[in-house]
Each structure stands twice: as structure tokens, then as C-alpha cells.
PDB file of C-alpha atoms in Angstrom:
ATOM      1  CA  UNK A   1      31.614  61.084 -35.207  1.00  0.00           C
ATOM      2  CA  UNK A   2      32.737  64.395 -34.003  1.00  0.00           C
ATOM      3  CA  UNK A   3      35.567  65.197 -32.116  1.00  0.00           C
ATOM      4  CA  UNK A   4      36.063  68.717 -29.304  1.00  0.00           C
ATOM      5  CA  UNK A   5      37.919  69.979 -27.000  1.00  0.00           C
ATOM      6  CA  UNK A   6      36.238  70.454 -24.177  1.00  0.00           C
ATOM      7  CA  UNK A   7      37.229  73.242 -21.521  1.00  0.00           C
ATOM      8  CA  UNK A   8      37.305  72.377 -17.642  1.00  0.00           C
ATOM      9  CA  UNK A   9      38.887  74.353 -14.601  1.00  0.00           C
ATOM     10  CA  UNK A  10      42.102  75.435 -13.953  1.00  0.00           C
ATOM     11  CA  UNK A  11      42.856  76.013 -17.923  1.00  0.00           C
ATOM     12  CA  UNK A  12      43.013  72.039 -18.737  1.00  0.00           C
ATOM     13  CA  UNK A  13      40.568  70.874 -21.531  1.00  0.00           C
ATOM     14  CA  UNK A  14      39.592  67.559 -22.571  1.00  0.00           C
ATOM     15  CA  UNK A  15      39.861  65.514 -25.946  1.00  0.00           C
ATOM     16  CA  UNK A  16      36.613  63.742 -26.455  1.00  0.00           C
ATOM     17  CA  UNK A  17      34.779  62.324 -29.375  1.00  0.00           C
ATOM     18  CA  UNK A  18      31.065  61.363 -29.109  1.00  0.00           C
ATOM     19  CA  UNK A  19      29.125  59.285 -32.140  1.00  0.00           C
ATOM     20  CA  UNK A  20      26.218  61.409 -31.924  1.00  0.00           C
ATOM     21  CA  UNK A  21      22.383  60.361 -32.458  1.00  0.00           C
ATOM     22  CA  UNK A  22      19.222  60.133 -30.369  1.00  0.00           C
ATOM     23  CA  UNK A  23      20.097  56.788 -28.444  1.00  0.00           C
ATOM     24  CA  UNK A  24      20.777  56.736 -24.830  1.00  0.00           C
ATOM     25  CA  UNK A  25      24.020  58.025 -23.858  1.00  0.00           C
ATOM     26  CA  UNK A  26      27.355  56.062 -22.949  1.00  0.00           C
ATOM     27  CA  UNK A  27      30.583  57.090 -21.598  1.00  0.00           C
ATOM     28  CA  UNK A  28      33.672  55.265 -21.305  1.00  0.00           C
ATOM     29  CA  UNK A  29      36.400  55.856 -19.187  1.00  0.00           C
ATOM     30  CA  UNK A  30      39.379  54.484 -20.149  1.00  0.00           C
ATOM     31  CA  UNK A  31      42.485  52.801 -17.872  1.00  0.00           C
ATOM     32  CA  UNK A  32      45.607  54.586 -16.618  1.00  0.00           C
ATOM     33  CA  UNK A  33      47.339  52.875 -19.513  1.00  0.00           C
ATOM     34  CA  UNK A  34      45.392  54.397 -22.324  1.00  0.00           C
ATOM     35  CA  UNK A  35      43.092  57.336 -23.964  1.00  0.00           C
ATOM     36  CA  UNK A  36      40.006  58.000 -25.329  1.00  0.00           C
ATOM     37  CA  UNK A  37      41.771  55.602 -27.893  1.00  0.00           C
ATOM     38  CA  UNK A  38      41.140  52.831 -26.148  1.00  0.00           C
ATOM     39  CA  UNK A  39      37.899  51.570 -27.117  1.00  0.00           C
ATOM     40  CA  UNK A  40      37.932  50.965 -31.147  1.00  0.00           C
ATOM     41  CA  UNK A  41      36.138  47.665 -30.331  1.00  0.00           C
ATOM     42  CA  UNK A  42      33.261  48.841 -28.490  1.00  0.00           C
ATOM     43  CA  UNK A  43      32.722  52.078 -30.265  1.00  0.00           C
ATOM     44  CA  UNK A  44      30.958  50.969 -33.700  1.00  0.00           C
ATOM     45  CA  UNK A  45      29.593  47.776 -31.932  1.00  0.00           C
ATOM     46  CA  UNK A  46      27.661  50.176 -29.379  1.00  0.00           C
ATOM     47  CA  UNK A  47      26.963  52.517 -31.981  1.00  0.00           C
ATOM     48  CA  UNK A  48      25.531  50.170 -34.011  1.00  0.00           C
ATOM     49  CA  UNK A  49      23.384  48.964 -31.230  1.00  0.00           C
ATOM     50  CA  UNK A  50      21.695  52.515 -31.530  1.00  0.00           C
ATOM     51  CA  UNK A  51      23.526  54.019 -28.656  1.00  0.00           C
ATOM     52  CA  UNK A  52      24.999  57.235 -28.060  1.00  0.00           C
ATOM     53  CA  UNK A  53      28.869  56.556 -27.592  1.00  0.00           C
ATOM     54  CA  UNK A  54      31.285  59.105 -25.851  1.00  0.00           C
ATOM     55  CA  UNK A  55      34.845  58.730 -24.741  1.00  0.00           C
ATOM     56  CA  UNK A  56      36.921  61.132 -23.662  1.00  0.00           C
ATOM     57  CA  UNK A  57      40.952  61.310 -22.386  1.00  0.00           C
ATOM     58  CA  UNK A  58      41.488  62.451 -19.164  1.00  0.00           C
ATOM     59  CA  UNK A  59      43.601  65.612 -18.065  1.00  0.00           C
ATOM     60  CA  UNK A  60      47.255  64.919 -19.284  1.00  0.00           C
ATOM     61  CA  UNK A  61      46.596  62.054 -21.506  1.00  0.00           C
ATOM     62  CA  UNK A  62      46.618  61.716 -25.659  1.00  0.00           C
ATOM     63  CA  UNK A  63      45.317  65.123 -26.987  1.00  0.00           C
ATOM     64  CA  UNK A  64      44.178  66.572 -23.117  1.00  0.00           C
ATOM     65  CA  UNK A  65      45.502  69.582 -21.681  1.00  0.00           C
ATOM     66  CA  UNK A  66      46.270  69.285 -17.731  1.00  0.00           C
ATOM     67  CA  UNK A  67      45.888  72.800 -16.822  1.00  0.00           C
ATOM     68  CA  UNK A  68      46.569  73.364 -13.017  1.00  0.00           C
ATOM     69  CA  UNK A  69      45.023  71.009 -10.544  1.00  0.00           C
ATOM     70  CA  UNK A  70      41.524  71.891 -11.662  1.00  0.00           C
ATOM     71  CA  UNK A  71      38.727  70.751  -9.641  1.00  0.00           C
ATOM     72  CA  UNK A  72      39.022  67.004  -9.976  1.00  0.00           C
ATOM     73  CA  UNK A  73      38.476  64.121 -12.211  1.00  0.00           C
ATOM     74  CA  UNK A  74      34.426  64.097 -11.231  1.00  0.00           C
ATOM     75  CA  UNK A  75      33.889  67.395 -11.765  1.00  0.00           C
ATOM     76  CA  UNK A  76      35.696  66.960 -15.135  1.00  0.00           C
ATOM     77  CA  UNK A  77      33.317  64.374 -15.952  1.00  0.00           C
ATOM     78  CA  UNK A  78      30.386  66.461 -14.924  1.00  0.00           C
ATOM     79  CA  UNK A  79      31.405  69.095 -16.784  1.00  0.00           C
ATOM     80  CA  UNK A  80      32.007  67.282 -20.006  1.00  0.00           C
ATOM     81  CA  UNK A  81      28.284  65.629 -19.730  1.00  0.00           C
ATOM     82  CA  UNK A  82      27.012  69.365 -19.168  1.00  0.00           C
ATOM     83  CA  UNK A  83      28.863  70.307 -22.347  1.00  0.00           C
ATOM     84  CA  UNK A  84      27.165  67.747 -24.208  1.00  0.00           C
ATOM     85  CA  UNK A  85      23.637  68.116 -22.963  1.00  0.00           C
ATOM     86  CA  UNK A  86      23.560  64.813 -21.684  1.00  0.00           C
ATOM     87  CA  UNK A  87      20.737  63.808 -19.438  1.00  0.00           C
ATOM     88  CA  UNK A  88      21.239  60.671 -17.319  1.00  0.00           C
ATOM     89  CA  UNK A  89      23.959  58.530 -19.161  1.00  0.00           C
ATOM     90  CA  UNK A  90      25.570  54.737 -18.529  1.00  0.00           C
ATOM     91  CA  UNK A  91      28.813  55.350 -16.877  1.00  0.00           C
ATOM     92  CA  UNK A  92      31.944  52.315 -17.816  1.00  0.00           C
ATOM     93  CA  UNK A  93      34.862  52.802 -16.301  1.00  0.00           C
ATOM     94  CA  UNK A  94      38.075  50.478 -16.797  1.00  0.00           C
ATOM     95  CA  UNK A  95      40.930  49.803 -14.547  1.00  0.00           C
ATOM     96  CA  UNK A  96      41.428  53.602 -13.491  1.00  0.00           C
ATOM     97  CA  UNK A  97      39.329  55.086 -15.029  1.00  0.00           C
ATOM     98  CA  UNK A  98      36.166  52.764 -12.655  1.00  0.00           C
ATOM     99  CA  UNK A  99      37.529  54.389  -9.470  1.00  0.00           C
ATOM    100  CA  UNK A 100      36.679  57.626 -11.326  1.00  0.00           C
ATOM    101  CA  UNK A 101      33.359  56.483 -12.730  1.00  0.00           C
ATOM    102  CA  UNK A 102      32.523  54.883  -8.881  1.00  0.00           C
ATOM    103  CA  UNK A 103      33.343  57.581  -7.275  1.00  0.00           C
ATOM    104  CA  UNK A 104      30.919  59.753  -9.553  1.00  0.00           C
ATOM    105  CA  UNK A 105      27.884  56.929  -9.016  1.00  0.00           C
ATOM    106  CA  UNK A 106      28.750  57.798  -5.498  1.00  0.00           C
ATOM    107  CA  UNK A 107      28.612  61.700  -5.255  1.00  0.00           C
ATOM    108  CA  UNK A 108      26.262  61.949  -8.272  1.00  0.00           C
ATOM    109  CA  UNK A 109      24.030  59.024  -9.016  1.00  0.00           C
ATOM    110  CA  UNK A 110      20.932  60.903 -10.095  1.00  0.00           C
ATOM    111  CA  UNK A 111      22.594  61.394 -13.268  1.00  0.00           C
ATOM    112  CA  UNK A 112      23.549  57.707 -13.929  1.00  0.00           C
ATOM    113  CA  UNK A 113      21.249  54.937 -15.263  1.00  0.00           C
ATOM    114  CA  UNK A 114      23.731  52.801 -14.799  1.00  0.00           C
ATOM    115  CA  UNK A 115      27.562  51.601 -13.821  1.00  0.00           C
ATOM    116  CA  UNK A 116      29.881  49.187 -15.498  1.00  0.00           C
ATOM    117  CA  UNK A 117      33.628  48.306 -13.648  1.00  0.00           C
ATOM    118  CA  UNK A 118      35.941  46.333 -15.690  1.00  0.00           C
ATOM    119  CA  UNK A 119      38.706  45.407 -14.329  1.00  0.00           C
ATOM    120  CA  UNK A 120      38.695  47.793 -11.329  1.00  0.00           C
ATOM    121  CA  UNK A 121      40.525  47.346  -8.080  1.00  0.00           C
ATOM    122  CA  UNK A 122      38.428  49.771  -6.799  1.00  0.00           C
ATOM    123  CA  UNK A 123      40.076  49.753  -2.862  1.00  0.00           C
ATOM    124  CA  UNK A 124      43.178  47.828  -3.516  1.00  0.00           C
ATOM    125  CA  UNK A 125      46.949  48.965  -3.967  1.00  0.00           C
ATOM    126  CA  UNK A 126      48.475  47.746  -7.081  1.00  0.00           C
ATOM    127  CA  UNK A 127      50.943  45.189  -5.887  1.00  0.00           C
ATOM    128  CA  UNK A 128      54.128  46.475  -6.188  1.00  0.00           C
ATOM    129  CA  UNK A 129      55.812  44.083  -8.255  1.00  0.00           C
ATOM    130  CA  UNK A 130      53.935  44.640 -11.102  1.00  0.00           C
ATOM    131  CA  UNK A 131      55.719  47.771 -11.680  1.00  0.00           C
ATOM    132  CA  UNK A 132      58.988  46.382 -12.720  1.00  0.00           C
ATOM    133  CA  UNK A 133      57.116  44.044 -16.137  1.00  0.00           C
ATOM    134  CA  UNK A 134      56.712  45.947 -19.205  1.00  0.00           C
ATOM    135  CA  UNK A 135      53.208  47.287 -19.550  1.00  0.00           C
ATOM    136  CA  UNK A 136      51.782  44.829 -21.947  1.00  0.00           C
ATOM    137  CA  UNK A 137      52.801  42.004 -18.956  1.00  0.00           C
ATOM    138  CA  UNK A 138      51.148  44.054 -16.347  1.00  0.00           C
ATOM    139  CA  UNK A 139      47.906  44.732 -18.344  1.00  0.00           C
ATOM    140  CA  UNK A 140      47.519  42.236 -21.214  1.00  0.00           C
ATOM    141  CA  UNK A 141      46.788  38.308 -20.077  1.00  0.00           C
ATOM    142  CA  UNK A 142      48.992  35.569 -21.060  1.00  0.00           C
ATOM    143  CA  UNK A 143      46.726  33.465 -23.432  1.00  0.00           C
ATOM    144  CA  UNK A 144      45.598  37.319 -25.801  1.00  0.00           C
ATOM    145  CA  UNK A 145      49.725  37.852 -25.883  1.00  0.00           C
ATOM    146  CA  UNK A 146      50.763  34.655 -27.214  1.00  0.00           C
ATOM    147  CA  UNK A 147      48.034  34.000 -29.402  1.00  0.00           C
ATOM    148  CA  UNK A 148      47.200  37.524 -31.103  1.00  0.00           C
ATOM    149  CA  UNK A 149      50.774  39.735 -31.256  1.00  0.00           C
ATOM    150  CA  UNK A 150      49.152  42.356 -33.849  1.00  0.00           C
ATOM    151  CA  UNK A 151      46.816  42.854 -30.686  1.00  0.00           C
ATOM    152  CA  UNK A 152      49.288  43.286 -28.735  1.00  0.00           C
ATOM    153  CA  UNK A 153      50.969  45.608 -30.808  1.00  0.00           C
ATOM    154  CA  UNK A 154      48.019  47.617 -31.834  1.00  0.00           C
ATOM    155  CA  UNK A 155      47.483  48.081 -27.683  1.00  0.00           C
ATOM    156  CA  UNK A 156      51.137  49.333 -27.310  1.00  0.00           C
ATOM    157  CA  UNK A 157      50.501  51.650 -29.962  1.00  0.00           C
ATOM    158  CA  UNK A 158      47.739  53.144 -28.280  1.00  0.00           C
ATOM    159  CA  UNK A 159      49.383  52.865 -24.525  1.00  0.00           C
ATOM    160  CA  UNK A 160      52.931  54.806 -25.949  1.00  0.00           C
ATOM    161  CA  UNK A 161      50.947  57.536 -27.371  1.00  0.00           C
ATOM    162  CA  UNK A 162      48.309  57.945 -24.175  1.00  0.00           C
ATOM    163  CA  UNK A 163      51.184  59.544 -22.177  1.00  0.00           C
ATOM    164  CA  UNK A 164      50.052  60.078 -18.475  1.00  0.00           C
ATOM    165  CA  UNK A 165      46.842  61.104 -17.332  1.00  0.00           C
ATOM    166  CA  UNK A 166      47.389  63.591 -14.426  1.00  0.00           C
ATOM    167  CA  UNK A 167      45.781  62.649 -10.775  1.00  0.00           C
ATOM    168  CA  UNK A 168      44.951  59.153 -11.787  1.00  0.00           C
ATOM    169  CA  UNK A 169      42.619  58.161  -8.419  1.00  0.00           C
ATOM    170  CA  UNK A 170      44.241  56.658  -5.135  1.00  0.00           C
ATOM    171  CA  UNK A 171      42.117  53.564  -4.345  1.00  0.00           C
ATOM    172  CA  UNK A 172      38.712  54.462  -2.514  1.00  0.00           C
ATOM    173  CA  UNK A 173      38.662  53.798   1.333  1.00  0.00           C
ATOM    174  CA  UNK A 174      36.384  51.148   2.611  1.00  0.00           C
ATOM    175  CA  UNK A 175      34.008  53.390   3.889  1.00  0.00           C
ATOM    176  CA  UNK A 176      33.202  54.640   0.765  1.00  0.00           C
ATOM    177  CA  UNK A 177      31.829  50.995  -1.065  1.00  0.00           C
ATOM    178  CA  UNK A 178      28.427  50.902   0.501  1.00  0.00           C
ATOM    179  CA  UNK A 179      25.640  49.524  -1.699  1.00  0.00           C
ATOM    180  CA  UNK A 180      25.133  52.140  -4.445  1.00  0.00           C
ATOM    181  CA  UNK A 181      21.846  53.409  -5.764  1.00  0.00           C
ATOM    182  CA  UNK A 182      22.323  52.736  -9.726  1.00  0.00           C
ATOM    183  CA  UNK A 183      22.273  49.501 -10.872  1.00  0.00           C
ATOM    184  CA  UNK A 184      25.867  48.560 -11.195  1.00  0.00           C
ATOM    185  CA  UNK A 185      27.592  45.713 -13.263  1.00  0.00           C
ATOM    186  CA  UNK A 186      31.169  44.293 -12.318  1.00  0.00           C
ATOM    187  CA  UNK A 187      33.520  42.416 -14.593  1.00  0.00           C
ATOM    188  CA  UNK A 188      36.920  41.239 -14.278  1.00  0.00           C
ATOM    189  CA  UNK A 189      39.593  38.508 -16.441  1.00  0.00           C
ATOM    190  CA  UNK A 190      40.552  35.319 -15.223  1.00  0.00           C
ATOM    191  CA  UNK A 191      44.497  36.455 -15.647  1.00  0.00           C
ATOM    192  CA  UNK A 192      43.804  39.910 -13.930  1.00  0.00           C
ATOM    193  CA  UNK A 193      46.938  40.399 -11.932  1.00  0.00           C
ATOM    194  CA  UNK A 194      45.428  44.079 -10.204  1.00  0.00           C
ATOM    195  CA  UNK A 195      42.034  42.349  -9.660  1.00  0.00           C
ATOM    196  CA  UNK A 196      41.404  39.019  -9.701  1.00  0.00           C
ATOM    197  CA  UNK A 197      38.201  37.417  -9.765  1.00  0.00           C
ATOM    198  CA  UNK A 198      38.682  36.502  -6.300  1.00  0.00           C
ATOM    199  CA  UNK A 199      38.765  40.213  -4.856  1.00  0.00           C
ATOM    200  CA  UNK A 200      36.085  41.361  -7.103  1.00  0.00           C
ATOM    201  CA  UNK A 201      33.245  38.575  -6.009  1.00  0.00           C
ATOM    202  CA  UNK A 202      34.115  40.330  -2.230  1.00  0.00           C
ATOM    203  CA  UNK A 203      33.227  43.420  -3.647  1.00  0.00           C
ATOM    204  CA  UNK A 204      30.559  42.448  -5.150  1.00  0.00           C
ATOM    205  CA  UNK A 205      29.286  41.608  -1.425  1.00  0.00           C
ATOM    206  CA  UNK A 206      29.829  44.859  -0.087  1.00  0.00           C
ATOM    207  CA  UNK A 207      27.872  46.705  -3.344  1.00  0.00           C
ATOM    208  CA  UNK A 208      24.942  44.140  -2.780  1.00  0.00           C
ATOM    209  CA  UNK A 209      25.769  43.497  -6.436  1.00  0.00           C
ATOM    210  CA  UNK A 210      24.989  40.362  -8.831  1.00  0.00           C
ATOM    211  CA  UNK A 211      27.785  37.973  -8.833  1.00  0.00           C
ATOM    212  CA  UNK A 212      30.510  39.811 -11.028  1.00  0.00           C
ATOM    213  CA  UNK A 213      31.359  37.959 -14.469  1.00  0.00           C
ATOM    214  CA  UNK A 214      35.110  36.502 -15.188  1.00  0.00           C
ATOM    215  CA  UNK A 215      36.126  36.735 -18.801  1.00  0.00           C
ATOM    216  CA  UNK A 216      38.270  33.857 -19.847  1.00  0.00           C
ATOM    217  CA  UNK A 217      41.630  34.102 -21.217  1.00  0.00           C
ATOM    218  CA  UNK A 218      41.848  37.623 -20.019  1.00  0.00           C
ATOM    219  CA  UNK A 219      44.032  40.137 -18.283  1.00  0.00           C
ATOM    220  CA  UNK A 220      43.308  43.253 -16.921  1.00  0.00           C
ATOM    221  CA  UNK A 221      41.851  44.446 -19.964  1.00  0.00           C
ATOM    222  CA  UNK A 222      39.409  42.293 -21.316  1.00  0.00           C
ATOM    223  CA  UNK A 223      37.183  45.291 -23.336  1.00  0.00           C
ATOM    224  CA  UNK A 224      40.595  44.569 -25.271  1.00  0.00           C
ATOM    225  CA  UNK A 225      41.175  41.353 -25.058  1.00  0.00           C
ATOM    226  CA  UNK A 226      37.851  39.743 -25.621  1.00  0.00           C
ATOM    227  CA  UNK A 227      35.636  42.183 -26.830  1.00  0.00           C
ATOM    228  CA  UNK A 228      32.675  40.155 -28.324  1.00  0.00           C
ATOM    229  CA  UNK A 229      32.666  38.597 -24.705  1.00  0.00           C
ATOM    230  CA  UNK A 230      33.117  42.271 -22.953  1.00  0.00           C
ATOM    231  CA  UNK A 231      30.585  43.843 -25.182  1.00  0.00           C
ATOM    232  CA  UNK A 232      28.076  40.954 -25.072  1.00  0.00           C
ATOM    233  CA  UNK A 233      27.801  42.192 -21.304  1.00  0.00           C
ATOM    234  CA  UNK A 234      27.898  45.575 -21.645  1.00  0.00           C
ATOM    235  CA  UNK A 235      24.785  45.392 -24.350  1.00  0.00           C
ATOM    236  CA  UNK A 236      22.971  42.871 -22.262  1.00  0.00           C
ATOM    237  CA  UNK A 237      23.295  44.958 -19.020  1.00  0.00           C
ATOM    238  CA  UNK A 238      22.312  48.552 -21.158  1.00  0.00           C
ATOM    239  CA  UNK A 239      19.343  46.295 -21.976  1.00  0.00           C
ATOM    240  CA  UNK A 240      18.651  45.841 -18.811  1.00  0.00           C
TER     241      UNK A 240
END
């Protein structure tokens, strides 16, 4: 695995690490809660698989430079994939970080073979009272905290040293989630608090997607909290 630094406008750069070899390409985009530490479980599993694995933290977050406003989180993503040489790639976005990755199918779908949203409210408001729990009550389901606390712990590890990514995405306006172009996959948990599974089959309408898939026994962050479940769809759908 290597590791860089990648420069984008407005003096930021961005920490991203990227397995290497001649699969086909895969970025992840992590949640407003993490990094480009947030994916030990998928990494080696989608390596293995004989993919090309990249993750990257965006401006502000663990080992990124913010810079000055810069020319936005897409353009930061485009820029990274031009860095790398990539061709078209799969784009998976979580929480957050699938607003970013949506928005991107949107403006730039040519260079996508295809779209995976976990856990993304993509035109919904967090509710507000979700901001006074402590973060692993906001993001981590009920069932993964009381039966796996070194999980639990490991993910707070990870969420304390993310800091704060910098112009994490307002949610999309309607308008914008018309049927998209790239074949797109949606996923949610059955504890989701931000997007239940509920709000995400209505999406799924307006995208003209395949019914979305609910991961049991999981919160709003179920590459985390179920990840031979979570990556069983994300290899099925790259197979695809």
C-alpha cells in the first residue's frame, strides 16, 4: 500500500492511500464521523478480491490540509482520480461522504462504472436531536454496541482522531435525484437513525433504482458494523 499527499486548490492537500495493482479501481468515501481510516474491513477484503482500493480523507480531516475554500469536494475528488491515473472507477460513499460521491455521479458520470450509498440521507436534514447523544449513539446501532465494545472502541478511536472534515455537503435538493446514468446500489441498517430503511426505499423510487438492501442489526454504519454483510454487497454489485 502506498500512502501521498495529494495537492488540490486553494493550498489544501489530501491524505490518501491506494493498494495499488492492475484491478479495477475503487474509492471510498468515508462519513462525516471518520477518515480515510475508516475502512480497515473492506480494504484487504477488496484487495484481495483483485481490486484496486483507494481511500482518501477529505479537506480538514485526519492527515488533510483544508487550505482556503478550494474549489469543492467534487473537484477534490476529480482531482485526486487525475493524480492517480484512474480511468473510470466504482465510487462508495458513506453517510457524508454519498452526498459527495452522488453529487459527482451527477456532474460527472462518464467517469463512474458504478455508485454505492451506504447509509446516505442523501436530501434529508439530520434530525436535530441526534446532536445532543454521544457520537457512538448517533452512528453505531444498538445490537453492534452492546454486543462488540472493542468495536466500539476501535470506531471511537478512529472518529476522535478524524477531527472535522471542512464543507461536509448540505443535503441535495429534490431536483437534483433524478434517475442517474451509472448503475447505482443503495444500502442502509435497520437501526439507522439519519436514514432509515423507510426513507431510503422512497429514494430508491425517485433513482429508478433496485430495491435498496437493509443490513440487520445495524446503525448508520453498517461497512462497520457488519462488514461480511456490507462487503458481500459491495463485491456482488462490483461483479455486476
Amino acid at each position: 500500500m502506498t500512502e501521498y499527499h495529494i495537492p488540490v486548490s486553494g493550498g489544501g492537500s489530501l491524505w490518501c492511500w491506494d493498494t495499488g495493482g492492475p484491478g479495477g479501481a475503487v474509492i471510498l468515501l468515508h462519513p462525516h464521523s471518520g477518515s480515510g481510516e475508516s475502512w480497515p474491513y473492506q480494504q484487504p477484503v477488496l484487495a484481495a478480491a483483485g481490486h484496486r482500493v483507494i481511500g482518501y480523507s477529505r479537506r480538514g480531516a485526519r492527515g488533510s490540509l483544508a487550505g482556503t475554500a478550494g474549489a469543492g469536494e467534487v473537484a477534490d475528488l476529480n482531482a485526486l482520480a487525475d493524480h492517480l491515473g484512474l480511468g473510470a472507477f466504482h465510487l462508495v460513499g458513506a453517510a457524508a461522504g454519498g452526498r459527495i460521491a452522488l453529487t459527482h455521479a451527477l456532474a460527472h458520470g462518464d467517469r463512474l462504472l458504478g455508485l454505492t450509498l451506504s447509509g446516505s440521507a442523501l436530501d434529508l436534514p439530520a434530525p436535530a436531536h441526534l446532536d445532543a447523544l454521544p457520537a457512538e449513539f448517533r452512528e453505531l446501532g444498538p445490537v453492534y454496541r452492546a454486543e462488540d465494545p472493542d468495536g466500539v472502541a476501535a470506531w471511537l478511536a478512529i472518529h476522535e482522531r478524524a477531527g472535522t472534515a471542512t464543507g461536509s455537503p448540505p443535503p441535495l435538493p429534490r431536483t437534483a435525484l433524478y434517475p442517474l446514468t451509472v448503475p447505482v446500489q443503495l444500502i442502509t441498517g435497520d437501526a439507522d437513525p439519519y436514514c432509515p430503511p423507510s426513507r431510503l426505499r422512497r429514494l430508491a423510487r425517485r433513482f429508478g433504482s433496485p430495491e435498496p438492501f437493509v443490513v440487520a442489526g445495524a446503525g448508520h454504519n453498517p461497512h462497520w458494523e457488519r462488514p461480511e454483510t456490507w462487503n458481500g454487497l459491495l463485491l456482488r454489485f462490483l461483479r455486476g
